[in-house]
PDB file of C-alpha atoms in Angstrom:
ATOM      1  CA  MET W1373     164.298 198.156 -13.477  1.00 67.00           C
ATOM      2  CA  SER W1374     165.482 198.117 -17.200  1.00 84.00           C
ATOM      3  CA  ILE W1375     165.151 194.377 -17.676  1.00 87.00           C
ATOM      4  CA  SER W1376     161.286 193.465 -18.071  1.00 89.00           C
ATOM      5  CA  VAL W1377     159.787 189.847 -17.343  1.00 91.00           C
ATOM      6  CA  LYS W1378     157.485 187.984 -20.598  1.00 91.00           C
ATOM      7  CA  LEU W1379     156.856 184.809 -18.345  1.00 92.00           C
ATOM      8  CA  ASP W1380     152.899 185.736 -18.710  1.00 91.00           C
ATOM      9  CA  ARG W1381     152.663 186.426 -22.949  1.00 92.00           C
ATOM     10  CA  VAL W1382     155.199 182.927 -23.178  1.00 93.00           C
ATOM     11  CA  LEU W1383     152.679 180.842 -20.506  1.00 93.00           C
ATOM     12  CA  LEU W1384     149.873 182.139 -22.724  1.00 93.00           C
ATOM     13  CA  ASP W1385     151.600 181.283 -25.884  1.00 92.00           C
ATOM     14  CA  ARG W1386     152.006 177.433 -24.905  1.00 92.00           C
ATOM     15  CA  GLY W1387     148.683 177.787 -22.622  1.00 92.00           C
ATOM     16  CA  MET W1388     149.697 177.523 -19.725  1.00 93.00           C
ATOM     17  CA  SER W1389     149.064 178.445 -16.040  1.00 93.00           C
ATOM     18  CA  LEU W1390     150.808 180.450 -13.079  1.00 93.00           C
ATOM     19  CA  THR W1391     149.753 177.078 -11.102  1.00 93.00           C
ATOM     20  CA  GLU W1392     150.742 174.701 -13.216  1.00 93.00           C
ATOM     21  CA  LEU W1393     154.093 175.587 -14.008  1.00 94.00           C
ATOM     22  CA  SER W1394     154.575 176.484 -10.606  1.00 94.00           C
ATOM     23  CA  GLU W1395     153.835 172.641  -9.491  1.00 93.00           C
ATOM     24  CA  ARG W1396     156.518 171.466 -12.387  1.00 93.00           C
ATOM     25  CA  VAL W1397     158.616 173.645 -11.496  1.00 92.00           C
ATOM     26  CA  GLY W1398     159.133 173.618  -7.537  1.00 91.00           C
ATOM     27  CA  VAL W1399     158.854 177.409  -7.636  1.00 91.00           C
ATOM     28  CA  THR W1400     156.494 178.368  -5.823  1.00 92.00           C
ATOM     29  CA  ILE W1401     153.684 180.332  -6.666  1.00 93.00           C
ATOM     30  CA  ALA W1402     153.848 183.668  -4.731  1.00 92.00           C
ATOM     31  CA  ASN W1403     157.861 183.954  -5.604  1.00 91.00           C
ATOM     32  CA  LEU W1404     156.613 182.896  -9.932  1.00 93.00           C
ATOM     33  CA  SER W1405     154.181 185.684  -8.778  1.00 93.00           C
ATOM     34  CA  ILE W1406     156.958 187.723  -8.372  1.00 92.00           C
ATOM     35  CA  LEU W1407     159.026 186.916 -11.143  1.00 92.00           C
ATOM     36  CA  LYS W1408     155.913 187.900 -13.625  1.00 91.00           C
ATOM     37  CA  THR W1409     154.733 191.080 -11.821  1.00 90.00           C
ATOM     38  CA  GLY W1410     158.905 192.704 -12.382  1.00 87.00           C
ATOM     39  CA  LYS W1411     159.438 192.675  -8.361  1.00 88.00           C
ATOM     40  CA  ALA W1412     161.696 190.515  -8.815  1.00 91.00           C
ATOM     41  CA  LYS W1413     165.550 191.634  -8.240  1.00 88.00           C
ATOM     42  CA  ALA W1414     167.710 189.063  -9.212  1.00 91.00           C
ATOM     43  CA  ILE W1415     166.499 185.255 -10.738  1.00 92.00           C
ATOM     44  CA  ARG W1416     168.718 181.756 -10.506  1.00 93.00           C
ATOM     45  CA  PHE W1417     170.129 180.217 -12.888  1.00 94.00           C
ATOM     46  CA  SER W1418     169.028 176.237 -10.630  1.00 93.00           C
ATOM     47  CA  THR W1419     165.218 178.456 -11.873  1.00 93.00           C
ATOM     48  CA  LEU W1420     166.107 179.685 -14.871  1.00 94.00           C
ATOM     49  CA  GLU W1421     167.046 177.092 -16.209  1.00 95.00           C
ATOM     50  CA  ALA W1422     163.300 174.639 -14.696  1.00 94.00           C
ATOM     51  CA  ILE W1423     161.249 177.524 -16.328  1.00 95.00           C
ATOM     52  CA  CYS W1424     162.648 177.078 -19.477  1.00 95.00           C
ATOM     53  CA  LYS W1425     163.028 173.676 -19.880  1.00 94.00           C
ATOM     54  CA  GLU W1426     159.444 174.021 -18.611  1.00 93.00           C
ATOM     55  CA  LEU W1427     158.431 176.024 -21.150  1.00 94.00           C
ATOM     56  CA  GLY W1428     159.839 174.717 -24.219  1.00 93.00           C
ATOM     57  CA  CYS W1429     161.842 178.522 -24.660  1.00 93.00           C
ATOM     58  CA  GLN W1430     165.510 180.308 -24.502  1.00 94.00           C
ATOM     59  CA  PRO W1431     166.365 182.860 -20.991  1.00 94.00           C
ATOM     60  CA  GLY W1432     166.448 185.069 -23.432  1.00 94.00           C
ATOM     61  CA  ASP W1433     162.691 184.842 -24.708  1.00 93.00           C
ATOM     62  CA  ILE W1434     161.909 185.351 -21.301  1.00 93.00           C
ATOM     63  CA  LEU W1435     164.011 188.351 -20.302  1.00 93.00           C
ATOM     64  CA  PHE W1436     164.485 190.930 -21.956  1.00 91.00           C
ATOM     65  CA  PHE W1437     166.954 194.979 -21.747  1.00 90.00           C
ATOM     66  CA  GLU W1438     165.098 198.259 -22.579  1.00 83.00           C
ATOM     67  CA  ASP W1439     167.796 200.562 -20.857  1.00 81.00           C
ATOM     68  CA  ASP W1440     165.815 203.202 -18.824  1.00 77.00           C
ATOM     69  CA  GLY W1441     168.463 205.900 -18.163  1.00 77.00           C
ATOM     70  CA  ARG W1442     168.453 204.678 -14.268  1.00 75.00           C
ATOM     71  CA  PRO W1443     170.931 203.027 -11.861  1.00 72.00           C
ATOM     72  CA  ALA W1444     170.353 199.865 -11.598  1.00 65.00           C
ATOM     73  CA  ARG W1445     171.708 199.662  -8.386  1.00 58.00           C
ATOM     74  CA  ASP W1446     169.352 201.215  -5.500  1.00 54.00           C
ATOM     75  CA  GLU W1447     165.706 200.939  -7.050  1.00 50.00           C
TER      76      GLU W1447
ATOM     77  CA  MET F1455     175.790 177.587  23.332  1.00 58.00           C
ATOM     78  CA  ILE F1456     173.915 180.910  23.983  1.00 59.00           C
ATOM     79  CA  ARG F1457     170.544 181.532  21.111  1.00 65.00           C
ATOM     80  CA  ALA F1458     170.360 184.240  19.344  1.00 65.00           C
ATOM     81  CA  THR F1459     166.487 185.038  20.437  1.00 68.00           C
ATOM     82  CA  GLY F1460     164.439 182.792  22.592  1.00 71.00           C
ATOM     83  CA  LYS F1461     164.358 182.376  26.207  1.00 75.00           C
ATOM     84  CA  GLY F1462     168.377 182.943  27.823  1.00 76.00           C
ATOM     85  CA  SER F1463     170.012 184.405  25.381  1.00 83.00           C
ATOM     86  CA  ILE F1464     171.229 188.306  25.031  1.00 86.00           C
ATOM     87  CA  SER F1465     169.200 189.921  23.147  1.00 86.00           C
ATOM     88  CA  SER F1466     166.337 188.855  26.659  1.00 88.00           C
ATOM     89  CA  ILE F1467     168.914 189.245  28.838  1.00 90.00           C
ATOM     90  CA  LEU F1468     169.553 192.352  27.233  1.00 91.00           C
ATOM     91  CA  ALA F1469     165.902 193.702  27.002  1.00 92.00           C
ATOM     92  CA  VAL F1470     165.413 192.992  31.050  1.00 93.00           C
ATOM     93  CA  GLY F1471     168.224 195.194  31.220  1.00 94.00           C
ATOM     94  CA  LEU F1472     166.912 197.665  29.344  1.00 95.00           C
ATOM     95  CA  HIS F1473     163.841 197.970  30.877  1.00 95.00           C
ATOM     96  CA  ILE F1474     165.724 198.176  33.831  1.00 96.00           C
ATOM     97  CA  VAL F1475     167.727 200.825  32.848  1.00 95.00           C
ATOM     98  CA  ARG F1476     164.620 202.476  31.230  1.00 95.00           C
ATOM     99  CA  ILE F1477     162.767 203.158  34.299  1.00 96.00           C
ATOM    100  CA  ILE F1478     166.092 203.860  36.351  1.00 94.00           C
ATOM    101  CA  ALA F1479     166.278 206.979  32.922  1.00 93.00           C
ATOM    102  CA  TRP F1480     162.399 208.490  33.333  1.00 95.00           C
ATOM    103  CA  ILE F1481     162.770 209.085  37.176  1.00 95.00           C
ATOM    104  CA  GLY F1482     165.673 210.223  36.743  1.00 93.00           C
ATOM    105  CA  PHE F1483     164.273 212.611  34.150  1.00 93.00           C
ATOM    106  CA  ALA F1484     161.130 213.126  35.450  1.00 94.00           C
ATOM    107  CA  ALA F1485     162.926 214.266  39.229  1.00 93.00           C
ATOM    108  CA  LEU F1486     165.426 216.514  36.880  1.00 92.00           C
ATOM    109  CA  SER F1487     162.518 218.140  34.875  1.00 91.00           C
ATOM    110  CA  ALA F1488     160.835 219.440  37.882  1.00 91.00           C
ATOM    111  CA  ALA F1489     163.810 220.559  40.430  1.00 88.00           C
ATOM    112  CA  LEU F1490     165.153 222.330  36.812  1.00 86.00           C
ATOM    113  CA  VAL F1491     161.696 224.416  37.347  1.00 86.00           C
ATOM    114  CA  ALA F1492     161.556 224.104  41.045  1.00 84.00           C
ATOM    115  CA  LEU F1493     165.657 224.903  41.598  1.00 80.00           C
ATOM    116  CA  PRO F1494     164.746 228.974  40.980  1.00 77.00           C
ATOM    117  CA  LEU F1495     161.347 228.246  43.246  1.00 79.00           C
ATOM    118  CA  ILE F1496     163.151 226.680  46.088  1.00 74.00           C
ATOM    119  CA  PRO F1497     164.610 230.515  47.597  1.00 71.00           C
ATOM    120  CA  PRO F1498     160.996 231.950  46.981  1.00 73.00           C
ATOM    121  CA  PHE F1499     159.137 229.545  48.824  1.00 72.00           C
ATOM    122  CA  ALA F1500     161.781 228.758  51.410  1.00 69.00           C
ATOM    123  CA  GLU F1501     161.383 232.670  52.212  1.00 71.00           C
ATOM    124  CA  TRP F1502     157.030 232.901  52.139  1.00 73.00           C
ATOM    125  CA  VAL F1503     157.586 228.874  54.707  1.00 72.00           C
ATOM    126  CA  ALA F1504     159.454 230.602  56.793  1.00 70.00           C
ATOM    127  CA  HIS F1505     157.123 233.954  57.104  1.00 71.00           C
ATOM    128  CA  LEU F1506     154.373 231.350  57.765  1.00 72.00           C
ATOM    129  CA  ASP F1507     155.705 230.610  60.795  1.00 68.00           C
ATOM    130  CA  GLY F1508     156.309 233.844  62.100  1.00 69.00           C
ATOM    131  CA  ALA F1509     160.559 232.987  62.210  1.00 66.00           C
ATOM    132  CA  SER F1510     163.587 233.691  60.157  1.00 63.00           C
ATOM    133  CA  ILE F1511     166.188 231.657  57.833  1.00 60.00           C
ATOM    134  CA  ASP F1512     169.651 232.251  58.880  1.00 62.00           C
ATOM    135  CA  GLY F1513     171.912 232.711  56.252  1.00 61.00           C
ATOM    136  CA  GLU F1514     171.075 232.347  52.878  1.00 63.00           C
ATOM    137  CA  ILE F1515     169.555 230.123  50.472  1.00 63.00           C
ATOM    138  CA  ASP F1516     172.256 230.684  47.597  1.00 68.00           C
ATOM    139  CA  ILE F1517     171.066 228.567  43.998  1.00 67.00           C
ATOM    140  CA  GLY F1518     173.800 229.867  41.540  1.00 70.00           C
ATOM    141  CA  ALA F1519     175.232 228.840  38.293  1.00 68.00           C
ATOM    142  CA  ASP F1520     176.224 226.104  39.158  1.00 74.00           C
ATOM    143  CA  ASP F1521     173.577 224.275  40.906  1.00 77.00           C
ATOM    144  CA  PHE F1522     171.901 224.972  37.878  1.00 79.00           C
ATOM    145  CA  VAL F1523     175.130 223.974  35.540  1.00 81.00           C
ATOM    146  CA  GLU F1524     174.692 220.722  36.863  1.00 82.00           C
ATOM    147  CA  VAL F1525     171.730 219.631  37.473  1.00 86.00           C
ATOM    148  CA  LEU F1526     170.436 220.901  33.806  1.00 86.00           C
ATOM    149  CA  ARG F1527     174.053 218.597  32.722  1.00 86.00           C
ATOM    150  CA  HIS F1528     172.137 215.650  34.362  1.00 89.00           C
ATOM    151  CA  PHE F1529     169.066 216.185  32.840  1.00 92.00           C
ATOM    152  CA  ILE F1530     169.873 216.351  29.054  1.00 92.00           C
ATOM    153  CA  SER F1531     172.273 213.593  29.737  1.00 91.00           C
ATOM    154  CA  PHE F1532     168.813 211.396  30.776  1.00 94.00           C
ATOM    155  CA  GLY F1533     167.372 212.409  28.130  1.00 95.00           C
ATOM    156  CA  VAL F1534     169.904 211.256  26.273  1.00 95.00           C
ATOM    157  CA  ALA F1535     169.865 208.419  27.923  1.00 95.00           C
ATOM    158  CA  LEU F1536     166.621 207.361  27.722  1.00 95.00           C
ATOM    159  CA  TYR F1537     166.667 207.794  23.991  1.00 97.00           C
ATOM    160  CA  VAL F1538     168.331 205.771  23.194  1.00 97.00           C
ATOM    161  CA  VAL F1539     167.726 203.151  25.549  1.00 97.00           C
ATOM    162  CA  GLU F1540     163.801 203.090  24.276  1.00 96.00           C
ATOM    163  CA  ARG F1541     165.433 203.009  19.826  1.00 97.00           C
ATOM    164  CA  LEU F1542     167.702 199.460  22.064  1.00 96.00           C
ATOM    165  CA  LEU F1543     164.780 198.152  23.143  1.00 96.00           C
ATOM    166  CA  GLU F1544     163.199 198.686  19.456  1.00 95.00           C
ATOM    167  CA  LEU F1545     165.979 197.247  17.690  1.00 95.00           C
ATOM    168  CA  LEU F1546     165.786 193.863  19.650  1.00 93.00           C
ATOM    169  CA  LYS F1547     162.266 194.253  18.939  1.00 92.00           C
ATOM    170  CA  THR F1548     162.206 193.390  15.057  1.00 93.00           C
ATOM    171  CA  LEU F1549     165.498 191.068  15.951  1.00 91.00           C
ATOM    172  CA  ARG F1550     162.792 188.279  18.616  1.00 88.00           C
ATOM    173  CA  PHE F1551     160.578 188.965  15.802  1.00 87.00           C
ATOM    174  CA  GLY F1552     163.270 187.752  12.703  1.00 87.00           C
ATOM    175  CA  THR F1553     163.393 191.115  10.944  1.00 88.00           C
ATOM    176  CA  PRO F1554     166.581 192.793  12.370  1.00 91.00           C
ATOM    177  CA  PHE F1555     167.755 194.116   8.435  1.00 92.00           C
ATOM    178  CA  VAL F1556     164.894 196.510   7.802  1.00 93.00           C
ATOM    179  CA  LYS F1557     166.210 200.085   7.061  1.00 94.00           C
ATOM    180  CA  GLU F1558     164.535 201.607  10.757  1.00 95.00           C
ATOM    181  CA  ASN F1559     167.207 199.540  11.535  1.00 96.00           C
ATOM    182  CA  ALA F1560     169.669 200.623   9.776  1.00 96.00           C
ATOM    183  CA  ILE F1561     167.724 205.049  10.700  1.00 97.00           C
ATOM    184  CA  ARG F1562     167.705 204.090  14.584  1.00 97.00           C
ATOM    185  CA  PHE F1563     170.878 203.166  15.111  1.00 97.00           C
ATOM    186  CA  ARG F1564     171.466 206.294  13.888  1.00 97.00           C
ATOM    187  CA  LYS F1565     169.697 208.423  15.399  1.00 97.00           C
ATOM    188  CA  VAL F1566     171.276 206.747  18.616  1.00 97.00           C
ATOM    189  CA  GLY F1567     174.731 208.073  17.065  1.00 97.00           C
ATOM    190  CA  ILE F1568     173.182 211.609  17.353  1.00 97.00           C
ATOM    191  CA  ALA F1569     171.482 211.222  20.167  1.00 97.00           C
ATOM    192  CA  LEU F1570     174.608 210.603  22.042  1.00 96.00           C
ATOM    193  CA  LEU F1571     176.745 212.927  19.240  1.00 96.00           C
ATOM    194  CA  PHE F1572     174.624 215.559  20.522  1.00 95.00           C
ATOM    195  CA  GLY F1573     175.280 215.092  25.072  1.00 93.00           C
ATOM    196  CA  GLU F1574     178.574 215.171  24.329  1.00 92.00           C
ATOM    197  CA  VAL F1575     178.644 218.474  22.295  1.00 92.00           C
ATOM    198  CA  SER F1576     176.255 219.701  24.604  1.00 91.00           C
ATOM    199  CA  LYS F1577     178.792 218.548  26.834  1.00 88.00           C
ATOM    200  CA  ILE F1578     180.876 221.353  25.900  1.00 87.00           C
ATOM    201  CA  VAL F1579     178.074 223.508  25.552  1.00 87.00           C
ATOM    202  CA  ILE F1580     177.855 223.122  29.088  1.00 85.00           C
ATOM    203  CA  GLY F1581     181.231 223.831  29.534  1.00 83.00           C
ATOM    204  CA  ILE F1582     181.895 226.784  27.668  1.00 84.00           C
ATOM    205  CA  LEU F1583     178.953 227.984  29.959  1.00 78.00           C
ATOM    206  CA  ALA F1584     180.973 227.357  33.257  1.00 79.00           C
ATOM    207  CA  MET F1585     183.478 229.204  32.240  1.00 79.00           C
ATOM    208  CA  LEU F1586     181.384 231.819  30.940  1.00 80.00           C
ATOM    209  CA  THR F1587     179.771 231.502  34.521  1.00 74.00           C
ATOM    210  CA  GLY F1588     182.166 230.391  36.537  1.00 74.00           C
ATOM    211  CA  ALA F1589     180.425 227.863  37.569  1.00 70.00           C
ATOM    212  CA  ASP F1590     182.260 225.174  38.829  1.00 71.00           C
ATOM    213  CA  VAL F1591     181.027 221.640  37.131  1.00 68.00           C
ATOM    214  CA  ASN F1592     182.760 219.367  35.690  1.00 68.00           C
ATOM    215  CA  ALA F1593     182.290 218.495  32.520  1.00 64.00           C
ATOM    216  CA  GLY F1594     184.390 216.651  31.115  1.00 70.00           C
ATOM    217  CA  LEU F1595     185.361 215.035  27.163  1.00 74.00           C
ATOM    218  CA  ASP F1596     186.253 211.340  27.324  1.00 81.00           C
ATOM    219  CA  PHE F1597     187.543 210.112  23.837  1.00 86.00           C
ATOM    220  CA  MET F1598     187.079 206.687  23.827  1.00 91.00           C
ATOM    221  CA  VAL F1599     183.400 208.010  23.628  1.00 91.00           C
ATOM    222  CA  PHE F1600     183.850 210.114  20.470  1.00 93.00           C
ATOM    223  CA  VAL F1601     184.985 206.438  19.385  1.00 95.00           C
ATOM    224  CA  SER F1602     182.606 204.530  20.529  1.00 95.00           C
ATOM    225  CA  ILE F1603     180.028 207.331  18.611  1.00 96.00           C
ATOM    226  CA  ALA F1604     181.917 206.524  15.399  1.00 97.00           C
ATOM    227  CA  ALA F1605     180.761 202.254  15.837  1.00 97.00           C
ATOM    228  CA  VAL F1606     177.142 203.117  15.391  1.00 97.00           C
ATOM    229  CA  PHE F1607     177.923 205.447  12.674  1.00 97.00           C
ATOM    230  CA  VAL F1608     179.420 202.665  11.496  1.00 97.00           C
ATOM    231  CA  LEU F1609     177.376 199.948  12.527  1.00 96.00           C
ATOM    232  CA  SER F1610     174.453 201.710  10.677  1.00 97.00           C
ATOM    233  CA  GLU F1611     175.668 201.839   7.635  1.00 96.00           C
ATOM    234  CA  VAL F1612     176.098 198.299   8.000  1.00 96.00           C
ATOM    235  CA  PHE F1613     172.771 197.395   8.669  1.00 95.00           C
ATOM    236  CA  HIS F1614     171.512 200.179   5.716  1.00 95.00           C
ATOM    237  CA  GLU F1615     173.806 198.034   3.741  1.00 95.00           C
ATOM    238  CA  GLY F1616     172.130 194.296   5.005  1.00 94.00           C
ATOM    239  CA  ALA F1617     168.547 195.637   4.843  1.00 94.00           C
ATOM    240  CA  ARG F1618     169.938 196.452   1.421  1.00 91.00           C
ATOM    241  CA  MET F1619     171.048 192.883   0.583  1.00 91.00           C
ATOM    242  CA  LYS F1620     167.897 190.878   2.732  1.00 91.00           C
ATOM    243  CA  ALA F1621     165.027 192.812   0.583  1.00 89.00           C
ATOM    244  CA  GLU F1622     167.815 191.230  -2.154  1.00 88.00           C
ATOM    245  CA  GLN F1623     167.314 187.933  -0.851  1.00 89.00           C
ATOM    246  CA  ASP F1624     163.407 187.806  -0.414  1.00 88.00           C
ATOM    247  CA  LEU F1625     162.998 188.908  -3.956  1.00 89.00           C
ATOM    248  CA  THR F1626     165.230 186.469  -5.092  1.00 91.00           C
ATOM    249  CA  VAL F1627     163.180 183.931  -6.907  1.00 89.00           C
TER     250      VAL F1627
END
């Protein structure tokens, strides 16, 4: 996927664990893990909003676009 | 309101019905397989039995092309029915487990469509065979069957897209 997630980096900068973030935003560790490992196909605005609020960052600090030349839909 | 799964649901009633059809199809398929093997052996066997008894057979036991083609036609029909029923039972099983929208089910529907198409095409081939051999076999084609086969292929594509959407939903955070 062309969109990569740098959640682990932001978490490291804030000194926060995934478990702590999970408790704060009300998203299961399993789902945050899917997001962190880049397996997620989509992210809800509400989830993104909650994560950004808790980590005090912008969506662009978590999500990055890198064109890998592959079609976006059938991955 | 009738539930989709569980006791008394349409899927459970269908599963019971399909299990019964599977047993009938197995019996029919086994009997027709035996008939296909046994047909050429009937005249020499009858003569051998008659010879043992010291009797002679009045008339002639004639196993013609009609009989072969007719048995072959039913053999293919039962084989296709058996294959389709097995796939439908697998589909219902995934529905019972609450995971009907998976890629495997799209493939199962496609296999059902191909099997039904094979059954109909074999009817055409048998019809041609019967014409060539002069056998009197009823291999009539039904236009509605082809429409039904098309419906199965459409359903397969719908399931394919459904599986993709479900996978996407499962991976939405």
